[in-house]
């Protein structure tokens, strides 16, 4: 598929979500990715960050990911992307042929990238997993976005930390794979997958696909650019 061969997948965060997403993209035949992560591999995360092994502890995740996935031609960027950086970061991406995958555990960054990608017409997939629940949402103009569903980031002191709520390897694995699938569908020009909130409940072994409406007054849509489809 020409669109896949020429597409660039921008994976922000190479941890529990980013690792399975990158593996799925590589397995599907994607040929280029940009991986953004400033963290180093840590031993206590290895059970869910499946691109790395004990010999990688202390190395930069983005650089190890690039070595592990040669067919994906990963461009590693060792940088921390702050929410305030999102507009300039997205503006610097090519206007076509790019899909962004938000794979961090930072709610404020998910909202900032939602707004910036909608404003520039860059397709985005946002995911999260904590405890026994996970979600994934593909975002394009004209469909319900991350801000339509969640409105605003919670206060920092109300965000449960991974070491408090727990992260199940199988949970982030499934959400990461689902994020890659949604990104591949967007790459193929299938925007019907956008605006659907995939919600996983691992305790009940249940997956729901919800169809939230575009929220009246959602500020992200007021700034939205026309959709773009990867070439
Ligand atoms: Zn919205």
Coordinates of C-alpha atoms and ligand atoms in Angstrom, one line a residue:
X1 CA 0.0 0.0 0.0
X2 CA 1.6 3.2 -1.2
X3 CA 0.1 5.3 1.7
X4 CA 1.7 3.0 4.3
X5 CA 5.1 2.9 2.5
X6 CA 5.3 6.7 2.4
X7 CA 3.7 7.4 5.8
X8 CA 5.5 8.6 8.9
X9 CA 4.2 7.6 12.3
X10 CA 5.1 9.9 15.1
X11 CA 5.1 7.9 18.3
X12 CA 5.3 10.1 21.4
X13 CA 6.4 8.0 24.4
X14 CA 8.2 4.7 24.0
X15 CA 6.9 3.0 27.1
X16 CA 4.2 0.6 27.9
X17 CA 1.9 1.9 25.1
X18 CA 4.6 3.0 22.6
X19 CA 6.4 -0.4 22.6
X20 CA 3.5 -2.5 21.4
X21 CA 2.3 0.2 19.1
X22 CA 5.7 0.3 17.4
X23 CA 5.9 -3.5 17.1
X24 CA 2.4 -3.5 15.5
X25 CA 3.3 -0.7 13.0
X26 CA 6.5 -2.6 12.1
X27 CA 4.6 -5.8 11.6
X28 CA 2.1 -4.1 9.4
X29 CA 4.8 -2.9 7.1
X30 CA 5.2 0.7 8.1
X31 CA 8.5 2.1 6.8
X32 CA 9.1 5.2 8.9
X33 CA 8.6 6.3 12.4
X34 CA 9.7 9.2 14.6
X35 CA 10.0 8.1 18.3
X36 CA 10.1 10.8 20.9
X37 CA 11.1 9.9 24.4
X38 CA 13.7 11.4 26.8
X39 CA 13.6 8.5 29.3
X40 CA 16.0 5.7 29.9
X41 CA 15.1 2.0 30.1
X42 CA 14.5 1.0 33.7
X43 CA 14.5 -2.6 35.0
X44 CA 11.1 -2.3 36.8
X45 CA 9.3 -1.5 33.6
X46 CA 10.7 -4.3 31.5
X47 CA 7.6 -6.5 31.9
X48 CA 5.5 -4.1 29.9
X49 CA 8.0 -2.2 27.8
X50 CA 8.6 -5.2 25.6
X51 CA 11.1 -3.7 23.1
X52 CA 13.8 -3.7 25.8
X53 CA 15.7 -6.2 27.9
X54 CA 18.0 -6.1 30.9
X55 CA 21.0 -5.3 28.8
X56 CA 19.3 -2.0 27.8
X57 CA 18.8 -0.7 31.3
X58 CA 20.2 2.8 31.4
X59 CA 20.0 3.4 27.6
X60 CA 17.7 5.9 26.0
X61 CA 14.4 4.2 25.0
X62 CA 14.1 6.1 21.7
X63 CA 17.6 4.9 20.6
X64 CA 17.1 1.3 21.7
X65 CA 13.7 1.2 19.9
X66 CA 15.4 2.4 16.7
X67 CA 18.0 -0.4 16.9
X68 CA 15.3 -3.1 17.6
X69 CA 13.1 -2.1 14.7
X70 CA 15.5 -1.6 11.7
X71 CA 12.7 -2.2 9.1
X72 CA 10.7 0.6 10.6
X73 CA 13.6 3.1 10.0
X74 CA 13.0 4.8 13.3
X75 CA 14.3 8.4 13.8
X76 CA 14.9 8.6 17.5
X77 CA 14.5 12.0 19.2
X78 CA 15.7 12.1 22.8
X79 CA 13.5 15.0 24.0
X80 CA 10.8 15.7 26.5
X81 CA 7.7 17.1 24.9
X82 CA 5.9 19.5 27.2
X83 CA 2.2 20.5 26.6
X84 CA 3.3 24.1 25.8
X85 CA 5.5 22.7 23.0
X86 CA 2.7 20.9 21.3
X87 CA 1.6 23.6 18.9
X88 CA 5.1 24.3 17.5
X89 CA 5.9 20.6 17.4
X90 CA 2.8 19.7 15.3
X91 CA 3.3 22.8 13.1
X92 CA 6.8 21.5 12.2
X93 CA 5.4 18.2 11.0
X94 CA 4.7 17.6 7.3
X95 CA 1.2 18.6 6.5
X96 CA 0.4 15.2 4.9
X97 CA 1.4 11.6 5.3
X98 CA 1.8 11.8 9.1
X99 CA -0.1 10.2 11.9
X100 CA 0.7 11.0 15.5
X101 CA 0.3 8.5 18.3
X102 CA 0.2 9.9 21.8
X103 CA 1.5 7.1 24.0
X104 CA 2.6 8.9 27.2
X105 CA 1.0 8.9 30.7
X106 CA 0.6 12.7 30.8
X107 CA -3.0 13.9 30.5
X108 CA -2.1 17.5 29.9
X109 CA 0.0 16.5 26.9
X110 CA -2.9 14.4 25.4
X111 CA -5.1 17.5 25.5
X112 CA -2.4 19.8 24.1
X113 CA -1.7 17.4 21.2
X114 CA -5.5 16.9 20.6
X115 CA -5.8 20.7 20.2
X116 CA -2.7 21.2 18.1
X117 CA -3.4 18.2 15.8
X118 CA -7.0 19.3 15.2
X119 CA -5.8 22.9 14.5
X120 CA -3.3 21.7 11.9
X121 CA -5.4 18.8 10.4
X122 CA -2.9 16.2 11.5
X123 CA -4.5 12.8 12.3
X124 CA -3.9 11.7 15.9
X125 CA -4.5 8.6 18.0
X126 CA -4.6 9.1 21.8
X127 CA -4.4 6.2 24.3
X128 CA -4.2 5.5 28.0
X129 CA -4.2 2.5 30.3
X130 CA -4.1 2.3 34.0
X131 CA -5.2 -0.4 36.4
X132 CA -7.7 -2.6 34.7
X133 CA -9.0 -0.1 32.2
X134 CA -7.8 1.4 29.0
X135 CA -9.0 3.7 26.2
X136 CA -8.1 4.6 22.7
X137 CA -9.5 7.4 20.4
X138 CA -8.6 8.4 16.9
X139 CA -9.0 12.2 16.3
X140 CA -9.7 14.0 13.1
X141 CA -11.6 17.2 12.3
X142 CA -15.4 16.8 12.3
X143 CA -15.5 13.9 14.8
X144 CA -15.6 13.8 18.6
X145 CA -12.1 14.6 19.9
X146 CA -10.3 13.9 23.2
X147 CA -11.5 17.2 24.6
X148 CA -15.1 16.5 23.6
X149 CA -15.0 13.3 25.7
X150 CA -12.9 14.5 28.7
X151 CA -13.3 18.3 28.5
X152 CA -10.1 19.2 30.4
X153 CA -7.1 17.6 32.2
X154 CA -7.6 16.8 35.8
X155 CA -5.6 18.7 38.4
X156 CA -2.1 17.2 38.7
X157 CA -2.8 16.0 42.3
X158 CA -5.8 14.0 41.1
X159 CA -4.0 12.1 38.4
X160 CA -3.3 8.6 39.7
X161 CA 0.3 7.6 39.2
X162 CA 1.3 4.3 37.6
X163 CA 2.9 3.1 40.8
X164 CA -0.3 3.8 42.8
X165 CA -3.0 2.5 40.4
X166 CA -0.8 -0.2 38.8
X167 CA -0.2 -0.9 35.1
X168 CA -1.0 -4.3 33.7
X169 CA 1.3 -5.4 30.9
X170 CA -1.6 -7.1 29.1
X171 CA -3.7 -3.9 29.4
X172 CA -1.1 -1.5 27.9
X173 CA -0.3 -4.1 25.3
X174 CA -3.8 -4.3 24.1
X175 CA -4.3 -0.6 24.0
X176 CA -0.9 0.0 22.3
X177 CA -1.8 -2.5 19.6
X178 CA -5.3 -1.0 19.2
X179 CA -3.7 2.5 18.8
X180 CA -1.5 1.1 16.0
X181 CA -4.5 -0.4 14.3
X182 CA -6.4 2.9 14.5
X183 CA -3.3 4.8 13.2
X184 CA -3.0 2.4 10.3
X185 CA -6.7 2.9 9.4
X186 CA -6.2 6.7 9.4
X187 CA -3.2 6.2 7.2
X188 CA -5.3 4.3 4.8
X189 CA -7.8 7.2 4.7
X190 CA -10.5 5.5 6.7
X191 CA -11.7 8.3 8.9
X192 CA -14.8 6.4 10.0
X193 CA -12.7 4.9 12.8
X194 CA -12.2 8.4 14.2
X195 CA -14.4 9.8 17.0
X196 CA -15.1 6.3 18.4
X197 CA -14.0 5.8 22.0
X198 CA -12.7 2.2 22.5
X199 CA -13.0 1.4 26.2
X200 CA -11.4 -1.8 27.6
X201 CA -12.4 -3.2 30.9
X202 CA -10.0 -6.1 31.7
X203 CA -11.8 -7.1 34.9
X204 CA -14.9 -8.0 33.0
X205 CA -13.0 -8.9 29.8
X206 CA -15.2 -6.4 27.9
X207 CA -14.4 -4.0 25.1
X208 CA -16.9 -1.3 24.2
X209 CA -16.9 1.0 21.2
X210 CA -18.7 4.2 22.1
X211 CA -19.7 6.9 19.7
X212 CA -19.6 10.2 21.6
X213 CA -21.0 13.3 19.8
X214 CA -19.0 16.4 19.0
X215 CA -19.5 18.4 22.2
X216 CA -21.2 21.8 21.6
X217 CA -18.8 24.5 22.4
X218 CA -15.7 22.2 22.4
X219 CA -12.9 24.8 21.8
X220 CA -10.7 22.4 19.9
X221 CA -13.2 22.3 17.0
X222 CA -13.3 26.1 16.6
X223 CA -9.7 26.0 15.6
X224 CA -9.9 22.8 13.5
X225 CA -8.4 22.8 10.0
X226 CA -9.8 20.6 7.2
X227 CA -8.9 16.9 7.3
X228 CA -5.8 15.7 5.7
X229 CA -5.2 12.2 4.5
X230 CA -1.8 10.6 4.2
X231 CA -0.6 10.4 0.6
Ligands
LIG1 ZN1 -13.8 18.3 20.6

